[in-house]
Tab-separated table of C-alpha atoms in Angstrom:
chain	number	residue	atom	x	y	z
A	212	MET	CA	125.810	105.474	101.365
A	213	GLY	CA	127.516	102.477	99.910
A	214	ARG	CA	129.588	101.850	103.026
A	215	GLU	CA	126.977	99.321	104.178
A	216	VAL	CA	127.401	97.300	100.979
A	217	GLU	CA	131.196	97.467	101.361
A	218	ARG	CA	131.036	96.321	105.004
A	219	ALA	CA	128.709	93.445	104.083
A	220	GLN	CA	131.011	92.397	101.228
A	221	ILE	CA	134.078	92.389	103.505
A	222	ALA	CA	132.220	90.201	106.030
A	223	ILE	CA	131.064	87.760	103.340
A	224	ASP	CA	134.535	87.596	101.769
A	225	ARG	CA	136.085	86.727	105.128
A	226	ALA	CA	133.418	84.068	105.777
A	227	LYS	CA	134.129	82.555	102.356
A	228	ALA	CA	137.811	82.450	103.321
A	229	GLY	CA	136.808	80.152	106.197
A	230	LYS	CA	136.487	82.597	109.094
A	231	HIS	CA	133.589	82.787	111.533
A	232	VAL	CA	132.465	86.388	111.090
A	233	ALA	CA	130.115	88.447	113.281
A	234	MET	CA	128.661	91.646	111.814
A	235	VAL	CA	127.673	93.991	114.614
A	236	SER	CA	124.680	96.282	114.062
A	237	SER	CA	123.241	98.547	116.762
A	238	GLY	CA	119.740	97.803	118.063
A	239	ASP	CA	118.183	94.907	116.138
A	240	PRO	CA	120.099	94.035	112.949
A	241	GLY	CA	116.765	93.192	111.300
A	242	VAL	CA	115.183	96.651	111.824
A	243	TYR	CA	116.919	99.296	109.660
A	244	GLY	CA	120.113	97.325	110.384
A	245	MET	CA	122.698	95.268	108.520
A	246	ALA	CA	120.863	91.906	108.324
A	247	GLY	CA	119.198	92.611	104.981
A	248	ILE	CA	122.222	93.795	103.091
A	249	VAL	CA	124.389	90.946	104.442
A	250	LEU	CA	121.798	88.391	103.235
A	251	GLU	CA	121.564	90.158	99.861
A	252	VAL	CA	125.334	90.259	99.353
A	253	ALA	CA	125.693	86.627	100.494
A	254	ALA	CA	123.027	85.495	98.019
A	255	LYS	CA	124.889	87.012	95.053
A	256	ASP	CA	127.349	84.137	95.359
A	257	PRO	CA	126.468	80.877	93.552
A	258	ASN	CA	127.619	78.968	96.637
A	259	PRO	CA	126.516	81.260	99.463
A	260	VAL	CA	127.894	81.086	102.998
A	261	PRO	CA	125.306	80.472	105.746
A	262	VAL	CA	124.138	83.608	107.566
A	263	GLU	CA	122.396	83.588	110.932
A	264	VAL	CA	120.554	86.685	112.142
A	265	VAL	CA	120.523	87.205	115.927
A	266	PRO	CA	117.663	89.468	117.023
A	267	GLY	CA	118.239	92.328	119.445
A	268	VAL	CA	116.348	95.155	121.108
A	269	THR	CA	115.394	97.755	118.532
A	270	ALA	CA	114.986	101.462	119.362
A	271	ALA	CA	111.177	101.144	119.299
A	272	THR	CA	111.000	98.675	122.167
A	273	ALA	CA	113.985	100.224	124.002
A	274	ALA	CA	112.295	103.640	123.893
A	275	SER	CA	108.944	102.095	124.816
A	276	ALA	CA	110.379	100.554	127.987
A	277	ILE	CA	111.896	103.911	128.981
A	278	LEU	CA	108.626	105.767	128.408
A	279	GLY	CA	106.336	103.165	130.033
A	280	ALA	CA	104.227	100.969	127.763
A	281	PRO	CA	103.087	102.991	124.721
A	282	LEU	CA	103.414	99.990	122.335
A	283	ILE	CA	101.375	97.505	124.351
A	284	SER	CA	98.828	97.327	121.519
A	285	ASP	CA	99.132	97.610	117.702
A	286	PHE	CA	101.808	99.943	116.311
A	287	ALA	CA	103.691	100.982	113.190
A	288	VAL	CA	107.378	101.754	112.722
A	289	ILE	CA	108.308	104.352	110.093
A	290	SER	CA	111.701	105.849	109.236
A	291	LEU	CA	111.706	109.473	108.079
A	292	SER	CA	115.017	109.017	106.252
A	293	ASP	CA	114.571	109.446	102.504
A	294	LEU	CA	118.094	108.307	101.637
A	295	LEU	CA	116.821	104.878	100.483
A	296	THR	CA	113.031	105.385	100.378
A	297	PRO	CA	111.409	108.088	98.184
A	298	TRP	CA	109.776	110.783	100.304
A	299	GLU	CA	106.435	110.334	98.491
A	300	LYS	CA	106.318	106.720	99.722
A	301	ILE	CA	107.078	107.791	103.293
A	302	GLU	CA	104.267	110.359	103.083
A	303	CYS	CA	101.796	107.710	101.870
A	304	ARG	CA	102.769	105.441	104.731
A	305	LEU	CA	102.361	108.249	107.282
A	306	GLU	CA	98.930	109.124	105.848
A	307	ALA	CA	97.838	105.474	106.113
A	308	VAL	CA	99.118	104.685	109.600
A	309	SER	CA	97.912	108.037	110.999
A	310	GLN	CA	94.374	106.926	110.125
A	311	ALA	CA	94.759	103.479	111.703
A	312	ASP	CA	94.672	104.598	115.370
A	313	VAL	CA	97.868	102.677	116.091
A	314	SER	CA	100.847	103.951	118.041
A	315	ILE	CA	103.550	105.202	115.663
A	316	VAL	CA	107.313	105.027	116.163
A	317	LEU	CA	109.428	107.394	114.077
A	318	TYR	CA	113.055	106.436	113.412
A	319	ASN	CA	115.625	108.844	111.948
A	320	PRO	CA	113.375	111.872	112.518
A	321	GLN	CA	116.081	114.328	111.468
A	322	SER	CA	118.214	113.231	108.586
A	323	GLN	CA	121.555	115.015	108.206
A	324	GLY	CA	120.393	118.373	109.519
A	325	ARG	CA	117.205	118.437	107.429
A	326	ILE	CA	114.093	119.278	109.391
A	327	GLU	CA	111.592	119.181	106.494
A	328	PRO	CA	110.706	115.472	106.829
A	329	LEU	CA	109.756	115.830	110.485
A	330	ALA	CA	107.820	119.051	109.839
A	331	LYS	CA	105.880	117.326	107.037
A	332	ALA	CA	105.266	114.217	109.146
A	333	TYR	CA	103.966	116.486	111.926
A	334	GLU	CA	101.473	118.122	109.543
A	335	ILE	CA	100.247	114.750	108.231
A	336	MET	CA	99.790	113.304	111.721
A	337	LEU	CA	97.971	116.427	112.969
A	338	LYS	CA	95.411	115.989	110.174
A	339	HIS	CA	94.302	112.639	111.583
A	340	ILE	CA	95.427	112.372	115.226
A	341	ASN	CA	94.190	114.296	118.278
A	342	PRO	CA	96.806	117.020	119.008
A	343	GLN	CA	96.644	116.185	122.738
A	344	THR	CA	97.807	112.601	122.086
A	345	PRO	CA	100.822	111.794	124.278
A	346	VAL	CA	104.186	111.690	122.500
A	347	GLY	CA	107.426	110.331	123.937
A	348	ILE	CA	110.786	111.593	122.784
A	349	VAL	CA	113.814	109.468	123.678
A	350	ARG	CA	117.421	110.359	122.812
A	351	GLN	CA	120.193	107.757	122.957
A	352	ALA	CA	117.795	104.993	124.078
A	353	GLY	CA	119.708	102.519	126.241
A	354	ARG	CA	122.993	104.374	125.737
A	355	GLU	CA	125.120	106.777	127.740
A	356	GLY	CA	123.506	110.201	127.833
A	357	GLN	CA	119.961	108.808	127.484
A	358	THR	CA	117.211	111.381	127.964
A	359	SER	CA	113.450	111.157	127.625
A	360	THR	CA	110.484	113.524	127.656
A	361	ILE	CA	106.743	113.019	127.422
A	362	THR	CA	104.783	115.760	125.673
A	363	THR	CA	101.864	115.959	123.225
A	364	LEU	CA	101.623	115.648	119.456
A	365	LYS	CA	100.863	119.375	119.252
A	366	ASP	CA	104.007	120.354	121.185
A	367	MET	CA	106.482	117.724	119.992
A	368	LEU	CA	108.434	120.037	117.696
A	369	ASN	CA	109.376	122.253	120.653
A	370	TYR	CA	111.879	119.632	121.810
A	371	ASN	CA	115.415	118.744	120.793
A	372	ILE	CA	115.091	116.057	118.103
A	373	ASP	CA	118.070	114.711	116.192
A	374	MET	CA	119.433	111.615	114.431
A	375	VAL	CA	119.688	109.598	117.653
A	376	THR	CA	116.140	110.399	118.759
A	377	THR	CA	113.201	107.975	118.655
A	378	ILE	CA	109.700	109.448	118.739
A	379	VAL	CA	106.687	107.438	119.929
A	380	ILE	CA	103.216	108.819	119.161
A	381	GLY	CA	100.430	107.165	121.146
A	382	ASN	CA	97.002	106.115	119.921
A	383	SER	CA	93.569	107.201	121.173
A	384	ALA	CA	93.927	104.939	124.244
A	385	THR	CA	97.329	106.297	125.315
A	386	LYS	CA	97.507	108.340	128.507
A	387	VAL	CA	100.134	109.651	130.897
A	388	ILE	CA	99.801	108.072	134.324
A	389	ASN	CA	102.242	108.632	137.156
A	390	GLY	CA	104.763	110.117	134.700
A	391	LYS	CA	104.646	107.108	132.343
A	392	MET	CA	103.176	106.891	128.838
A	393	VAL	CA	100.819	103.912	128.783
A	394	THR	CA	98.477	102.663	126.072
A	395	ALA	CA	95.454	101.069	127.728
A	396	ARG	CA	94.588	97.663	126.276
A	397	GLY	CA	91.101	97.635	127.687
A	398	TYR	CA	91.386	95.676	130.912
A	399	ASP	CA	88.714	96.363	133.528
A	400	LEU	CA	90.501	97.894	136.530
A	401	SER	CA	87.353	98.823	138.442
A	402	SER	CA	87.629	96.074	141.071
B	352	MET	CA	90.498	87.496	131.143
B	353	GLY	CA	91.114	89.263	134.393
B	354	ARG	CA	93.990	87.006	135.376
B	355	GLU	CA	96.418	89.642	134.072
B	356	VAL	CA	94.927	92.273	136.381
B	357	GLU	CA	95.078	89.825	139.276
B	358	ARG	CA	98.737	88.958	138.572
B	359	ALA	CA	99.651	92.643	138.329
B	360	GLN	CA	97.862	93.407	141.607
B	361	ILE	CA	99.698	90.585	143.414
B	362	ALA	CA	103.041	91.906	142.138
B	363	ILE	CA	102.248	95.481	143.174
B	364	ASP	CA	100.984	94.368	146.611
B	365	ARG	CA	104.215	92.475	147.236
B	366	ALA	CA	106.296	95.460	146.104
B	367	LYS	CA	104.353	97.700	148.475
B	368	ALA	CA	105.151	95.230	151.259
B	369	GLY	CA	108.829	95.964	150.632
B	370	LYS	CA	109.810	93.138	148.307
B	371	HIS	CA	111.746	93.492	145.066
B	372	VAL	CA	109.363	91.922	142.560
B	373	ALA	CA	110.030	90.845	138.958
B	374	MET	CA	107.020	90.216	136.711
B	375	VAL	CA	108.006	87.871	133.892
B	376	SER	CA	106.304	88.287	130.527
B	377	SER	CA	107.270	86.296	127.435
B	378	GLY	CA	108.800	88.179	124.505
B	379	ASP	CA	108.905	91.916	125.193
B	380	PRO	CA	106.729	92.925	128.183
B	381	GLY	CA	105.910	96.179	126.352
B	382	VAL	CA	104.409	94.502	123.245
B	383	TYR	CA	101.096	92.770	124.085
B	384	GLY	CA	102.773	91.936	127.417
B	385	MET	CA	102.357	92.717	131.112
B	386	ALA	CA	104.126	96.123	131.262
B	387	GLY	CA	101.005	98.176	130.585
B	388	ILE	CA	98.724	96.564	133.122
B	389	VAL	CA	101.426	96.614	135.828
B	390	LEU	CA	101.916	100.370	135.282
B	391	GLU	CA	98.152	100.917	135.306
B	392	VAL	CA	97.629	98.960	138.514
B	393	ALA	CA	100.623	100.651	140.188
B	394	ALA	CA	99.264	104.107	139.299
B	395	LYS	CA	95.930	103.425	141.048
B	396	ASP	CA	97.784	103.831	144.341
B	397	PRO	CA	98.168	107.380	145.727
B	398	ASN	CA	101.788	106.554	146.612
B	399	PRO	CA	102.802	104.270	143.722
B	400	VAL	CA	105.782	101.933	143.846
B	401	PRO	CA	108.431	102.523	141.164
B	402	VAL	CA	108.169	100.205	138.138
B	403	GLU	CA	110.988	99.609	135.663
B	404	VAL	CA	110.247	97.993	132.277
B	405	VAL	CA	113.065	95.877	130.835
B	406	PRO	CA	112.724	95.454	127.059
B	407	GLY	CA	113.081	92.054	125.420
B	408	VAL	CA	112.876	90.441	122.005
B	409	THR	CA	109.292	90.461	120.802
B	410	ALA	CA	107.873	87.804	118.444
B	411	ALA	CA	108.065	90.201	115.476
B	412	THR	CA	111.833	90.586	115.609
B	413	ALA	CA	112.415	87.002	116.752
B	414	ALA	CA	110.406	85.710	113.767
B	415	SER	CA	112.095	88.215	111.457
B	416	ALA	CA	115.558	86.920	112.386
B	417	ILE	CA	114.451	83.337	111.740
B	418	LEU	CA	112.965	84.228	108.347
B	419	GLY	CA	115.811	86.494	107.175
B	420	ALA	CA	115.226	90.260	107.196
B	421	PRO	CA	111.593	90.993	106.259
B	422	LEU	CA	111.322	93.942	108.692
B	423	ILE	CA	114.432	95.822	107.566
B	424	SER	CA	112.245	98.731	106.431
B	425	ASP	CA	108.942	100.183	107.730
B	426	PHE	CA	106.440	97.763	109.260
B	427	ALA	CA	103.242	97.468	111.299
B	428	VAL	CA	102.356	95.075	114.119
B	429	ILE	CA	98.707	94.046	114.460
B	430	SER	CA	97.097	91.522	116.807
B	431	LEU	CA	94.087	89.632	115.461
B	432	SER	CA	92.787	88.917	118.965
B	433	ASP	CA	89.485	90.679	119.568
B	434	LEU	CA	89.359	89.847	123.278
B	435	LEU	CA	90.360	93.420	124.217
B	436	THR	CA	90.055	95.287	120.891
B	437	PRO	CA	86.740	95.433	118.963
B	438	TRP	CA	86.987	93.538	115.668
B	439	GLU	CA	85.804	96.616	113.710
B	440	LYS	CA	88.869	98.517	114.937
B	441	ILE	CA	91.187	95.660	113.950
B	442	GLU	CA	89.592	95.635	110.472
B	443	CYS	CA	90.138	99.400	110.076
B	444	ARG	CA	93.777	99.004	111.065
B	445	LEU	CA	94.270	96.136	108.604
B	446	GLU	CA	92.653	98.184	105.815
B	447	ALA	CA	94.952	101.126	106.559
B	448	VAL	CA	98.249	99.285	106.897
B	449	SER	CA	97.514	97.045	103.883
B	450	GLN	CA	97.485	100.214	101.767
B	451	ALA	CA	100.742	101.565	103.235
B	452	ASP	CA	103.126	99.126	101.490
B	453	VAL	CA	104.761	98.251	104.794
B	454	SER	CA	105.593	94.783	106.034
B	455	ILE	CA	102.881	93.538	108.412
B	456	VAL	CA	103.340	91.290	111.431
B	457	LEU	CA	100.251	89.477	112.698
B	458	TYR	CA	100.185	88.380	116.348
B	459	ASN	CA	97.562	85.977	117.774
B	460	PRO	CA	96.356	84.949	114.305
B	461	GLN	CA	94.041	82.287	115.696
B	462	SER	CA	92.276	83.179	118.877
B	463	GLN	CA	90.930	80.233	120.907
B	464	GLY	CA	90.084	78.042	117.960
B	465	ARG	CA	88.384	80.811	115.972
B	466	ILE	CA	89.567	81.068	112.385
B	467	GLU	CA	87.279	83.928	111.264
B	468	PRO	CA	89.675	86.766	112.208
B	469	LEU	CA	92.488	85.318	110.100
B	470	ALA	CA	90.149	84.563	107.174
B	471	LYS	CA	88.856	88.150	107.268
B	472	ALA	CA	92.367	89.589	107.580
B	473	TYR	CA	93.382	87.488	104.567
B	474	GLU	CA	90.535	88.943	102.478
B	475	ILE	CA	91.394	92.519	103.478
B	476	MET	CA	95.092	92.089	102.698
B	477	LEU	CA	94.371	90.429	99.330
B	478	LYS	CA	92.364	93.497	98.290
B	479	HIS	CA	95.449	95.712	98.541
B	480	ILE	CA	98.572	93.535	98.461
B	481	ASN	CA	100.011	91.487	95.578
B	482	PRO	CA	99.034	87.827	96.217
B	483	GLN	CA	102.569	86.726	95.307
B	484	THR	CA	104.061	88.773	98.163
B	485	PRO	CA	106.266	86.562	100.350
B	486	VAL	CA	104.817	85.562	103.711
B	487	GLY	CA	106.728	83.956	106.572
B	488	ILE	CA	104.995	81.734	109.110
B	489	VAL	CA	106.896	81.024	112.338
B	490	ARG	CA	105.629	78.801	115.148
B	491	GLN	CA	107.182	78.911	118.634
B	492	ALA	CA	109.720	81.591	117.610
B	493	GLY	CA	112.864	81.150	119.679
B	494	ARG	CA	111.354	78.265	121.659
B	495	GLU	CA	111.599	74.497	121.654
B	496	GLY	CA	109.743	73.082	118.659
B	497	GLN	CA	110.323	76.192	116.532
B	498	THR	CA	109.288	75.783	112.885
B	499	SER	CA	109.189	78.239	109.998
B	500	THR	CA	107.920	78.303	106.431
B	501	ILE	CA	108.066	80.868	103.649
B	502	THR	CA	105.098	80.978	101.293
B	503	THR	CA	103.015	83.673	99.562
B	504	LEU	CA	100.097	85.801	100.690
B	505	LYS	CA	97.828	83.828	98.358
B	506	ASP	CA	98.800	80.460	99.873
B	507	MET	CA	99.276	81.388	103.524
B	508	LEU	CA	96.038	79.815	104.766
B	509	ASN	CA	97.215	76.387	103.561
B	510	TYR	CA	99.605	76.186	106.501
B	511	ASN	CA	99.218	75.249	110.159
B	512	ILE	CA	98.548	78.510	112.001
B	513	ASP	CA	97.679	78.649	115.704
B	514	MET	CA	97.987	80.795	118.825
B	515	VAL	CA	101.784	80.470	118.990
B	516	THR	CA	102.294	81.415	115.341
B	517	THR	CA	103.621	84.759	114.110
B	518	ILE	CA	102.904	85.724	110.503
B	519	VAL	CA	105.074	88.218	108.599
B	520	ILE	CA	103.712	89.618	105.327
B	521	GLY	CA	106.328	91.377	103.200
B	522	ASN	CA	105.972	94.627	101.264
B	523	SER	CA	106.437	95.242	97.528
B	524	ALA	CA	110.246	95.106	97.936
B	525	THR	CA	110.296	91.759	99.757
B	526	LYS	CA	111.764	88.764	97.942
B	527	VAL	CA	112.934	85.261	98.731
B	528	ILE	CA	116.662	84.881	98.133
B	529	ASN	CA	118.628	81.770	98.991
B	530	GLY	CA	115.731	80.521	101.129
B	531	LYS	CA	115.512	83.717	103.175
B	532	MET	CA	112.764	86.361	103.195
B	533	VAL	CA	114.455	89.723	102.672
B	534	THR	CA	112.966	93.180	102.193
B	535	ALA	CA	115.287	95.191	99.949
B	536	ARG	CA	116.034	98.655	101.319
B	537	GLY	CA	117.268	99.980	98.006
B	538	TYR	CA	121.034	99.612	98.159
B	539	ASP	CA	122.824	99.441	94.818
B	540	LEU	CA	124.410	95.971	94.618
B	541	SER	CA	125.516	96.218	90.995
B	542	SER	CA	129.226	96.671	91.721
């Protein structure tokens, strides 16, 4: 904690000194990345340097492509890290989105060796979502050592889940076809 | 409607005939794109051809980068098109995510000249979300003719919104700083 602010400040200071500076952030800088803090630090200055955000591929869509097409319809993205967000707020969000019948993407499912957030999220989701709903678990999405598994909500905790894992929970229209996790949008395929 | 199934079938038929086929879908093919229907059509065959999904930049993250960093924390993505999803289901989802204090991205806000879905979504969101919450409106994100505006939830219907518009509603931590829409993650910037 705090290193992000320091990195942003160094980048802004160099830009103010006349350099062209690129701040690299894995995935999409605008999704749990560095874009926000860089804009916040820049705006503290009475004469702020211009900042351009370049979008990328975030873990949600990277993992989705690996699994099939689980996010083809409405979805929510929730981080289970309570370093910056109070756990009570995360719980409220999980309660709400679990009742919305949208696909759910969990970022940071295990935060620094703590398994409680994921265990609590699992209990909340099981209250509202069919336990047989397909769940995709992707480690190191788009990176060396990438692995992926498709299981069910009920069984998801039986798998290796860590800081570099993205979990995608389907909605009531999600099925596993030909080894891929696909959320049906409702097209008529009968012809 | 139906043209998507037809396009997917043509692509699969050509792949079965031995061709390498690329199906192009704007944005990310896995977010309201062609990935799902191609996988569904492919899986109808007893000996399905392999399909690889290549992720892209979806309108949510493209619009976010243009606006600043409104999606830096948890968010939900909802399409207001009721061509494939019953309107009652879309309403339930809007009710749920409006109470979750997450940023909300609306796709397809105006569907074929119909303004009712957006007007209803506006009423639902106003029941639960502070009317002064920043809202970003981006047309043609990442394309020729791109425009963007930052307003408030209360005033969002005063702007030109059509089929190629993406709307981003902030959460309670979203503010406008130096002309950018930024959701604060909670970093301490006091130093």
